[in-house]
mmCIF file of C-alpha atoms and ligand atoms in Angstrom:
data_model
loop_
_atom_site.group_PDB
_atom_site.id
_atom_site.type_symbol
_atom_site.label_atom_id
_atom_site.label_comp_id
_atom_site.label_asym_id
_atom_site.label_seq_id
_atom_site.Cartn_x
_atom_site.Cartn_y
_atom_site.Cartn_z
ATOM 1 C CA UNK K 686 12.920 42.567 -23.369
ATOM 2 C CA UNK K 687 10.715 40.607 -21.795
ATOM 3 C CA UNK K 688 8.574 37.243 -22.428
ATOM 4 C CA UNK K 689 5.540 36.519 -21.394
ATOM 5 C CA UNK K 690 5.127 33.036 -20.307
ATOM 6 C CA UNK K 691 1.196 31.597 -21.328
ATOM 7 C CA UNK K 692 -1.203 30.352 -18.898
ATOM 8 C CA UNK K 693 -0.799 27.595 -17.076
ATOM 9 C CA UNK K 694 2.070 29.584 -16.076
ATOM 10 C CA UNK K 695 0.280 29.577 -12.437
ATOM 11 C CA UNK K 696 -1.736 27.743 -10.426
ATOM 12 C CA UNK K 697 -5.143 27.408 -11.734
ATOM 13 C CA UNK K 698 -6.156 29.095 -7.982
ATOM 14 C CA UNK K 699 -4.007 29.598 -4.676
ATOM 15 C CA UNK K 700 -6.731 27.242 -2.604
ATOM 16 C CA UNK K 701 -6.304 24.439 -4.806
ATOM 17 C CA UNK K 702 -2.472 24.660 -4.754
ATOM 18 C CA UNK K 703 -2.302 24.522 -1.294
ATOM 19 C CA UNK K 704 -3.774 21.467 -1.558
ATOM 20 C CA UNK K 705 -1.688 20.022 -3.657
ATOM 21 C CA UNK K 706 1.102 20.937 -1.339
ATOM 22 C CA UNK K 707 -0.882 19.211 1.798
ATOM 23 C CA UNK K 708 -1.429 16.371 -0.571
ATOM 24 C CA UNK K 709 2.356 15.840 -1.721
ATOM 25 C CA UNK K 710 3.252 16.253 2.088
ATOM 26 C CA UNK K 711 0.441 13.081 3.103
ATOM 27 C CA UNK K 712 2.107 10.876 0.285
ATOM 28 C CA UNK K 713 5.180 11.414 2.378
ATOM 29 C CA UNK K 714 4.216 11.630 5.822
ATOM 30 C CA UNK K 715 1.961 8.474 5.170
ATOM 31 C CA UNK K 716 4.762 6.667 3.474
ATOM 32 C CA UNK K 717 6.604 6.698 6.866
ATOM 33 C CA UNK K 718 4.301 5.605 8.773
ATOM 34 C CA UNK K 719 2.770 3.061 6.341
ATOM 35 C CA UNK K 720 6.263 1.358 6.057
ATOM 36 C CA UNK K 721 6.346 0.565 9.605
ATOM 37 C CA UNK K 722 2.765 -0.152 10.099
ATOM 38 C CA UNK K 723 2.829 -2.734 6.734
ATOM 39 C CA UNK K 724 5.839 -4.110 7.624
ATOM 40 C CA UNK K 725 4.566 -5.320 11.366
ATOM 41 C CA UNK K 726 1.402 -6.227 9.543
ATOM 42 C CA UNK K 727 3.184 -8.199 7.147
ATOM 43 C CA UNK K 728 5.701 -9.906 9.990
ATOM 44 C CA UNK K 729 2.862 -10.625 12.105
ATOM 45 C CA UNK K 730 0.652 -12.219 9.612
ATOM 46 C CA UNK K 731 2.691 -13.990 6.935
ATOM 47 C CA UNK K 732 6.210 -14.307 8.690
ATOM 48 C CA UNK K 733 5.961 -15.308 12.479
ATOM 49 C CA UNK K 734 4.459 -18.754 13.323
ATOM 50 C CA UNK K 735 2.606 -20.833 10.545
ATOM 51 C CA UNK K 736 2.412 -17.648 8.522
ATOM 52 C CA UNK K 737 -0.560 -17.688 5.674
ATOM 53 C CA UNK K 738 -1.199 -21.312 6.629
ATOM 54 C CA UNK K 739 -2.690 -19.704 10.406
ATOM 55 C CA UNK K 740 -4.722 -17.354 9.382
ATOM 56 C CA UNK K 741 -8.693 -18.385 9.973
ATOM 57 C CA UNK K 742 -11.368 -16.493 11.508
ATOM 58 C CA UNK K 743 -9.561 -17.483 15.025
ATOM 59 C CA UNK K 744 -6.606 -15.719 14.097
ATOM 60 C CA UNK K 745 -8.216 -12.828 13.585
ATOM 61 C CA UNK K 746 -10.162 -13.171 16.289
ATOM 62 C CA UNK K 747 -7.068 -13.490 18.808
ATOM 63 C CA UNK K 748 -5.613 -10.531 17.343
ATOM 64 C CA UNK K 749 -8.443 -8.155 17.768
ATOM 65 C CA UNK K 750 -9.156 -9.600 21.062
ATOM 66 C CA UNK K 751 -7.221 -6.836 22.525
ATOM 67 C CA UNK K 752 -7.298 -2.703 21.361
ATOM 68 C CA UNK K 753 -3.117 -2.807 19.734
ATOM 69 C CA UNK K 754 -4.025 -4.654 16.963
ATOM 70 C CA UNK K 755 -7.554 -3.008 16.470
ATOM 71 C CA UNK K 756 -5.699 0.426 16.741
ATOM 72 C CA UNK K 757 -2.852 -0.456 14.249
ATOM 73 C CA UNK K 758 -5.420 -2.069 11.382
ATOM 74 C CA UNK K 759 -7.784 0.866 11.721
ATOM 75 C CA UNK K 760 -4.861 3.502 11.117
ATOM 76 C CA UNK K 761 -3.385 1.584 8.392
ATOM 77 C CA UNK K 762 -6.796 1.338 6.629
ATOM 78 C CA UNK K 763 -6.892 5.153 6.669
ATOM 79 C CA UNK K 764 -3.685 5.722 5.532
ATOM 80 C CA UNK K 765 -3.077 3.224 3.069
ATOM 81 C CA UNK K 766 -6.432 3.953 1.753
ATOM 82 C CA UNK K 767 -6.064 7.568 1.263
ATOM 83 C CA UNK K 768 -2.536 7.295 0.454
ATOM 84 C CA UNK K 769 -3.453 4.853 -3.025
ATOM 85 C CA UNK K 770 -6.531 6.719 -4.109
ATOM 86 C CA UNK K 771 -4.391 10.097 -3.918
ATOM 87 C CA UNK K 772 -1.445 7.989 -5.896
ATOM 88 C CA UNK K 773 -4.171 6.735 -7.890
ATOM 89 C CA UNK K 774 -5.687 10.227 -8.702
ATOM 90 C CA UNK K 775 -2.485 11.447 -9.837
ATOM 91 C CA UNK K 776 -1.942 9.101 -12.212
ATOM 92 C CA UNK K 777 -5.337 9.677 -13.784
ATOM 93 C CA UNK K 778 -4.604 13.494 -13.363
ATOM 94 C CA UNK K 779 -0.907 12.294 -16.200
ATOM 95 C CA UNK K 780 -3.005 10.052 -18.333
ATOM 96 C CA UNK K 781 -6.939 11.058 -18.838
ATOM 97 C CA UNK K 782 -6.731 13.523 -21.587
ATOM 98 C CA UNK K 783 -10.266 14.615 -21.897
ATOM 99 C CA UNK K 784 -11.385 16.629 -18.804
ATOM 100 C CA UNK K 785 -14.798 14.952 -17.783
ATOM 101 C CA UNK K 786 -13.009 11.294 -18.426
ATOM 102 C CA UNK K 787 -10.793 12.821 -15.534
ATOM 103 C CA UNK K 788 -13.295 14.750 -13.156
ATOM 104 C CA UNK K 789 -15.450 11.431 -13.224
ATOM 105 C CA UNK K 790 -12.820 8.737 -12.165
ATOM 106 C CA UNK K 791 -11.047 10.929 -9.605
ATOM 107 C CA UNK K 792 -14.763 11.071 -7.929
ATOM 108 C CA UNK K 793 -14.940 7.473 -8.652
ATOM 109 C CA UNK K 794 -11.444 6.930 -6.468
ATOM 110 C CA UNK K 795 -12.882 8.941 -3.761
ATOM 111 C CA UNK K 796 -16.129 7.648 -3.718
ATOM 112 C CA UNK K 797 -14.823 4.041 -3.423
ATOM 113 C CA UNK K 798 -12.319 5.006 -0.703
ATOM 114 C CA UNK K 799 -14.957 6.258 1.635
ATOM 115 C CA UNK K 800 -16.715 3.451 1.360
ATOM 116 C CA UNK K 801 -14.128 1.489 1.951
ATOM 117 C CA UNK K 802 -12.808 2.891 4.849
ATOM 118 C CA UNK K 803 -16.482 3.023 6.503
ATOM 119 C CA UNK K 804 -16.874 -0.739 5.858
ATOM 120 C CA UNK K 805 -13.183 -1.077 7.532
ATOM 121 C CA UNK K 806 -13.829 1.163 10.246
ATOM 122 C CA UNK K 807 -17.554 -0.616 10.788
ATOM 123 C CA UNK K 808 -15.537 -4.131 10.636
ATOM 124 C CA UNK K 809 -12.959 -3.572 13.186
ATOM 125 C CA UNK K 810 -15.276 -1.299 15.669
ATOM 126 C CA UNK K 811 -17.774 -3.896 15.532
ATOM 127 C CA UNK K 812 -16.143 -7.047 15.215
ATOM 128 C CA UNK K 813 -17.339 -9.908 17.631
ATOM 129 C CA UNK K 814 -14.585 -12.777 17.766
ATOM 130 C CA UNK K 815 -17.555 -15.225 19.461
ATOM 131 C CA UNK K 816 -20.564 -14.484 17.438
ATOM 132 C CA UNK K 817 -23.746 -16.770 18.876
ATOM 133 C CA UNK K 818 -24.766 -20.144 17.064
ATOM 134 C CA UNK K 819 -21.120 -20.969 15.316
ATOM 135 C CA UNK K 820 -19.546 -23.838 15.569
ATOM 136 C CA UNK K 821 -16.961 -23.531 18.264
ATOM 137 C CA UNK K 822 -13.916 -24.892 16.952
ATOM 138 C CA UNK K 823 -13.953 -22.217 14.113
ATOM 139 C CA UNK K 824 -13.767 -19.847 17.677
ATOM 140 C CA UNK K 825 -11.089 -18.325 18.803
ATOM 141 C CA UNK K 826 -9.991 -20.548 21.988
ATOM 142 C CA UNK K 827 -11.316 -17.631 24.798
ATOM 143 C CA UNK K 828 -14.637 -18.148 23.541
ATOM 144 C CA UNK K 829 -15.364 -21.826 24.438
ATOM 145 C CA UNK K 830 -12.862 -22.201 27.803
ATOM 146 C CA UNK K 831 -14.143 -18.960 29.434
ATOM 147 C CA UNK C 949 29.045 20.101 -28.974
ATOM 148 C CA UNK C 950 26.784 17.479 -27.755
ATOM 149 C CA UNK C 951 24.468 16.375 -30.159
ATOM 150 C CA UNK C 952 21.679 14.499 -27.698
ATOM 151 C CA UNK C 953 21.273 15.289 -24.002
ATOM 152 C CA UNK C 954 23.390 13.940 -21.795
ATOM 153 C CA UNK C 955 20.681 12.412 -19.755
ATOM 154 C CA UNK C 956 18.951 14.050 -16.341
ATOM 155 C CA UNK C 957 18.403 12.618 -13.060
ATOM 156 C CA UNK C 958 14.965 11.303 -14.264
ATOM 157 C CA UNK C 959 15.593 10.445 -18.060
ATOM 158 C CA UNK C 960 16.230 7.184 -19.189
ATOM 159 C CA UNK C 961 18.198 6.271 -16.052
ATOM 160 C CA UNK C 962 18.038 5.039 -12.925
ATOM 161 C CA UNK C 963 16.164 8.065 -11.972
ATOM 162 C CA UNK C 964 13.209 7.091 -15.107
ATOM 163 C CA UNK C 965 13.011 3.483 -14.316
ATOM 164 C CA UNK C 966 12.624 3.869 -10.273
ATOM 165 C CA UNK C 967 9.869 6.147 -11.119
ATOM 166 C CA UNK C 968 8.635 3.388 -13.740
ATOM 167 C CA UNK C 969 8.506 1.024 -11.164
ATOM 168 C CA UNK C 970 7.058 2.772 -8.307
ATOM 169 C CA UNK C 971 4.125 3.591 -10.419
ATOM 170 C CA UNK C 972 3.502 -0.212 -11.126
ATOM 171 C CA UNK C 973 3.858 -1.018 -7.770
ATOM 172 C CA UNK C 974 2.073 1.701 -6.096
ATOM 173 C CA UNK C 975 -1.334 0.654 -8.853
ATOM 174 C CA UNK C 976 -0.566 -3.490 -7.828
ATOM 175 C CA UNK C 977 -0.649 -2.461 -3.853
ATOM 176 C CA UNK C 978 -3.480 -0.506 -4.661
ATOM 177 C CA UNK C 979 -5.828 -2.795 -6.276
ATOM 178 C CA UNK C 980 -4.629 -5.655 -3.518
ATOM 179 C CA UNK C 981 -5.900 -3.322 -0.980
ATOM 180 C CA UNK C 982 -9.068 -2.931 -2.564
ATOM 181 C CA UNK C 983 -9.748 -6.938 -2.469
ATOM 182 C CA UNK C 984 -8.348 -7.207 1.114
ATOM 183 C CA UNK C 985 -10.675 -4.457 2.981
ATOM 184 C CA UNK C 986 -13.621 -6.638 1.209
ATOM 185 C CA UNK C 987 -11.851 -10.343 2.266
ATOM 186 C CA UNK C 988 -11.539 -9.216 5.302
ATOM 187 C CA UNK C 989 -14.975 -7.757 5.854
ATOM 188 C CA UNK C 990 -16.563 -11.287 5.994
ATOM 189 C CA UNK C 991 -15.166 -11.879 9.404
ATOM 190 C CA UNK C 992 -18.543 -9.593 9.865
ATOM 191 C CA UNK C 993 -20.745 -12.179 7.738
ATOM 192 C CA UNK C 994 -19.696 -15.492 9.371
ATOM 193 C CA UNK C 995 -16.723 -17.499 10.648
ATOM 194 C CA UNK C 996 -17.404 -20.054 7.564
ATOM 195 C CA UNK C 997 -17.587 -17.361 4.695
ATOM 196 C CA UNK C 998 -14.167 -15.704 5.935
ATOM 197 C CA UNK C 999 -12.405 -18.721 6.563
ATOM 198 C CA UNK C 1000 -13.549 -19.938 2.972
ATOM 199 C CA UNK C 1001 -12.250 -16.805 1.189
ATOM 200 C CA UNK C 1002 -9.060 -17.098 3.092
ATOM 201 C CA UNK C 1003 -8.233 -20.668 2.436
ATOM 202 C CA UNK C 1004 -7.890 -19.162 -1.739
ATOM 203 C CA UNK C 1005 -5.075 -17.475 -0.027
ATOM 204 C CA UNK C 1006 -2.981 -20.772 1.123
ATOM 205 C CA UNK C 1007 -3.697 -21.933 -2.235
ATOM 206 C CA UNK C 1008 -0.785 -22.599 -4.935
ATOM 207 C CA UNK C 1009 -1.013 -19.955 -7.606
ATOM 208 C CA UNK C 1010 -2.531 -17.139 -4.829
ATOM 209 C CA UNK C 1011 0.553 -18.264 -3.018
ATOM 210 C CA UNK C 1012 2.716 -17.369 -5.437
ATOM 211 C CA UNK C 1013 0.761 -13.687 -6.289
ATOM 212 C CA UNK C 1014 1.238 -13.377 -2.266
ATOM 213 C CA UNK C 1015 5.518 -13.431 -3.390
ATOM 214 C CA UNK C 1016 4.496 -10.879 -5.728
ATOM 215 C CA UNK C 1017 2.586 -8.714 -3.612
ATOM 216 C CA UNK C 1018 5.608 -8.444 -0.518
ATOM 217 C CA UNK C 1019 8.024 -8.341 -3.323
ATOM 218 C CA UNK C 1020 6.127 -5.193 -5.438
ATOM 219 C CA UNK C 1021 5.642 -3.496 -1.189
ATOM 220 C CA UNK C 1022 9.292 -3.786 -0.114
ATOM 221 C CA UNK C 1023 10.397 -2.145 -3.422
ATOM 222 C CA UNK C 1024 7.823 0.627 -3.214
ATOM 223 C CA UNK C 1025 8.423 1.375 0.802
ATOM 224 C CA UNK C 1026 11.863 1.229 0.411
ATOM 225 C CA UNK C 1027 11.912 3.077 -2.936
ATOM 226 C CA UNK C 1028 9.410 5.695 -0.779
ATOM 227 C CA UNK C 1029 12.078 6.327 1.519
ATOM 228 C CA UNK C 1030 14.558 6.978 -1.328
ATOM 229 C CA UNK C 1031 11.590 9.797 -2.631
ATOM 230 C CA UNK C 1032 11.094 11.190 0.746
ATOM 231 C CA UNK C 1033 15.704 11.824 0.849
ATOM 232 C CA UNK C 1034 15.424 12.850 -2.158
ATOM 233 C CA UNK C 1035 13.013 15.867 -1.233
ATOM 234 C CA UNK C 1036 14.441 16.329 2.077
ATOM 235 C CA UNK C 1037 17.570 15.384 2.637
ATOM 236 C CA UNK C 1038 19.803 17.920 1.056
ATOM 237 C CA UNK C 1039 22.270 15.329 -0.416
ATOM 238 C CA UNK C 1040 19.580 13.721 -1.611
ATOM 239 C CA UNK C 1041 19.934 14.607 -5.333
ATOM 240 C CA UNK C 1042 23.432 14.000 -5.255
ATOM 241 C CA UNK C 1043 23.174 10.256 -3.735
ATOM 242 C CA UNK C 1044 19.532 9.156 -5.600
ATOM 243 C CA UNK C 1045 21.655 6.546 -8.079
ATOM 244 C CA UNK C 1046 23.816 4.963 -4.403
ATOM 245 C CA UNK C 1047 20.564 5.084 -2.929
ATOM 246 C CA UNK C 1048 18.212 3.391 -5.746
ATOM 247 C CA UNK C 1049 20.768 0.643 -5.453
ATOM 248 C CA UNK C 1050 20.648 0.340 -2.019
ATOM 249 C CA UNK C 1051 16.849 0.216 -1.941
ATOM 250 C CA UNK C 1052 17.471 -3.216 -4.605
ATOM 251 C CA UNK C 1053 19.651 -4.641 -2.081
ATOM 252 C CA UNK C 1054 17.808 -4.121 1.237
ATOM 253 C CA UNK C 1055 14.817 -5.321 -0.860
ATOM 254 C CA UNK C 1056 16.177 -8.618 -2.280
ATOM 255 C CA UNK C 1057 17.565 -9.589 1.281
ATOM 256 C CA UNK C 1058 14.531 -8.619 2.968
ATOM 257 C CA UNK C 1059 12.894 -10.801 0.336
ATOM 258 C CA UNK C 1060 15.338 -13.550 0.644
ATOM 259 C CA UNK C 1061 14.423 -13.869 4.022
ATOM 260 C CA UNK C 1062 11.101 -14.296 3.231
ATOM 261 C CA UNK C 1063 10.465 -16.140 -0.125
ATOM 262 C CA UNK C 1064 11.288 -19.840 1.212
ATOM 263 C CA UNK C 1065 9.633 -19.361 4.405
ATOM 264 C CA UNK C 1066 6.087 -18.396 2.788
ATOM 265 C CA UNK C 1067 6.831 -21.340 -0.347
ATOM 266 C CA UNK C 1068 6.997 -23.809 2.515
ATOM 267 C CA UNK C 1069 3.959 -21.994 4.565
ATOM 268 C CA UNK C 1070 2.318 -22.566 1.026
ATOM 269 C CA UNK C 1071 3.714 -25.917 -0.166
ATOM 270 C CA UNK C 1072 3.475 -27.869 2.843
ATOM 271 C CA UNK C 1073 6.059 -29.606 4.472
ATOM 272 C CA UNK C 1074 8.155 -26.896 7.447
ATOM 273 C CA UNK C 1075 5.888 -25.979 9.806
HETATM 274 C C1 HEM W 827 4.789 0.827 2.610
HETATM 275 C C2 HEM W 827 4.995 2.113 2.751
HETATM 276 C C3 HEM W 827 4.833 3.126 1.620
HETATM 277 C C4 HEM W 827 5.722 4.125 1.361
HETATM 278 C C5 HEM W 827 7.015 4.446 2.130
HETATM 279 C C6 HEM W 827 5.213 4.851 0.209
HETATM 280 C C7 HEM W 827 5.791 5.999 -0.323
HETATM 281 C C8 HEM W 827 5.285 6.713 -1.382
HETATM 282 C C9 HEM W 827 5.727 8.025 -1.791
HETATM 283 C C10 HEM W 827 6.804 8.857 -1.097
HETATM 284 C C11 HEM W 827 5.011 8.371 -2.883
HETATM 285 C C12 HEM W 827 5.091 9.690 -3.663
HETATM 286 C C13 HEM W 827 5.951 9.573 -4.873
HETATM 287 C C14 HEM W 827 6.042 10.885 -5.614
HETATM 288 O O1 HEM W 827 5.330 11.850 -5.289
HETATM 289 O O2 HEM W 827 6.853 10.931 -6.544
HETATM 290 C C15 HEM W 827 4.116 7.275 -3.190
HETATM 291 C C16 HEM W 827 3.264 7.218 -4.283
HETATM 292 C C17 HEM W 827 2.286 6.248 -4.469
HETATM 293 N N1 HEM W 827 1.973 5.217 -3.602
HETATM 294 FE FE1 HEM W 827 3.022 4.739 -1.938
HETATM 295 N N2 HEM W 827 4.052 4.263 -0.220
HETATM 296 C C18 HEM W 827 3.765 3.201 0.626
HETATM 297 C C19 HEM W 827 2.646 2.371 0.563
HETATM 298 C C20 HEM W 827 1.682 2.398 -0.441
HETATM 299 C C21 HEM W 827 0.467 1.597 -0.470
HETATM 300 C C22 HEM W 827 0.035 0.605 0.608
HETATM 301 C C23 HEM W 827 -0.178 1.892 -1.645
HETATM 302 C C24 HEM W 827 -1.491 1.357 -2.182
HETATM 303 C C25 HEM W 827 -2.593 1.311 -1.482
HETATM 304 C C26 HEM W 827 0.611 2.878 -2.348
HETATM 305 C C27 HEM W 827 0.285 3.419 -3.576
HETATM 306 C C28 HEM W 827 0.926 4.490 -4.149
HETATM 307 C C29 HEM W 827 0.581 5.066 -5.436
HETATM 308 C C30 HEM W 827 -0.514 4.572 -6.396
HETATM 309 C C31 HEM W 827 1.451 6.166 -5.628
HETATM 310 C C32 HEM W 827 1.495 7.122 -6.839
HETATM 311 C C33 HEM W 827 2.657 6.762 -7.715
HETATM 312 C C34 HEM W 827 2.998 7.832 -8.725
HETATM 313 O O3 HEM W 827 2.564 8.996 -8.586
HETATM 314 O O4 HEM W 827 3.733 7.502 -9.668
HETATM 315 N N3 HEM W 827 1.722 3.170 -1.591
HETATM 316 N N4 HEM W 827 4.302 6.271 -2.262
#
């Protein structure tokens, strides 16, 4: 005797199962690295010194005054990034029923990652922590006492 | 003979409601993230338009979200680890309940640590 299981018994096609797998693998691999990368983000800008009360546009300009913290934020805003919109996509994958309700806010999530993590990546490539005609003491300190 | 099931590692357990609450975290974390790639842009606009954006941040009720936010990440990193055992670890299965538990622990100290710190950043007063 034997039964005969129905469709979806199998992956609707081997390509886009593989993906899956490379996609379950990112959540995990990304997880690692996003733990340590949030928590130094998190120590370094909320715990250490006057915390949230510190941050201003000199903050931020002493950090990315040298290429670490440049490096770190610009990984993390991959990661994290691509790491929620694939969370994201599979809960709309358990709770849109109808299949073009589905199809059009996965390519939503993805649409508004990438342009997310352009504007990121544009932000922290082409940041300028002394921009001309600004009032200095809203300046980082290195730009005034050269 | 049992009449209902017994229960599984996911159903109705610890198992269910770790799942439960890594969902709502993971969708919180996400929409922060959204808001913060945009706040932060505006270090691109001007020195004045980031700094005003920011100062929402040291406000009261924001501050308060802000205890939110670290608590919902240090449940859903450490509750990520717990996942990533789980798969690979091949006790994993066998120690998910110890290990959910231990995730609640690490997580409330870590927060512990934290909370008064950030209400006094927020509040005034400690510098
Ligand atoms: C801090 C380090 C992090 C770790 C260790 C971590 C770990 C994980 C893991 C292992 C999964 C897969 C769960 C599964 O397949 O059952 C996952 C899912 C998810 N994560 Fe994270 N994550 C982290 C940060 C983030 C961040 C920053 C976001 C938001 C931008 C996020 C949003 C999500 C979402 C929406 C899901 C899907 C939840 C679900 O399918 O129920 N995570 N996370």
């Amino acid at each position: 005797m034997s039964i005969t299981i129905e469709t979806p018994r199998s992956p609707r096609s081997r390509k886009s199962a593989k993906l899956e797998k490379y996609g379950w693998l990112y959540m995990r691999a990304s997880g690692a690295l996003l733990l340590v990368l949030i928590f130094g983000h998190l120590i370094a800008n909320l715990f250490v010194g006057e915390g949230i009360r510190a941050i201003d546009f000199g903050f931020v300009g002493g950090k990315w005054a040298t290429p670490f913290w440049r490096i770190w934020d610009g990984i993390m805003l991959w990661l994290a990034l691509i790491h929620g919109t694939n969370g994201m996509r599979t809960l709309v994958n358990d709770y849109a029923e109808r299949p073009w309700v589905r199809k059009s806010l996965v390519v939503t999530l993805w649409a508004v990652c990438g342009v997310l993590i352009l504007l990121g990546t544009l932000v922290i490539t082409t940041f300028d922590p002394c921009p001309a005609n600004s009032l200095p003491e809203l300046l980082p300190s290195f730009c005034t006492n050269k | 003979m049992p009449s209902k099931p017994a229960g599984t590692l996911y159903r109705g357990k610890v198992g269910m409601w770790s799942w439960v609450l890594h969902r709502i975290t993971g969708v919180a974390i996400f929409f922060f993230l959204l808001v913060h790639v945009l706040d932060t842009a505006l270090v691109r606009v001007s020195p004045e338009a980031y700094n005003s954006v920011i100062a929402t941040y040291k406000t009261p009720i924001i501050g308060l979200g802000e205890l939110g936010l670290v608590a919902s990440i240090l449940f859903h990193a450490l509750n990520g680890v717990r996942v990533i055992l789980i798969d690979f670890w091949p006790k994993g299965a066998k120690f998910q309940n110890v290990m959910f538990w231990v995730v609640i622990a690490v997580a409330v100290i870590l927060f512990a640590g934290f909370a008064p710190r950030h209400l006094m950043h927020v509040f005034g007063g400690a510098k």
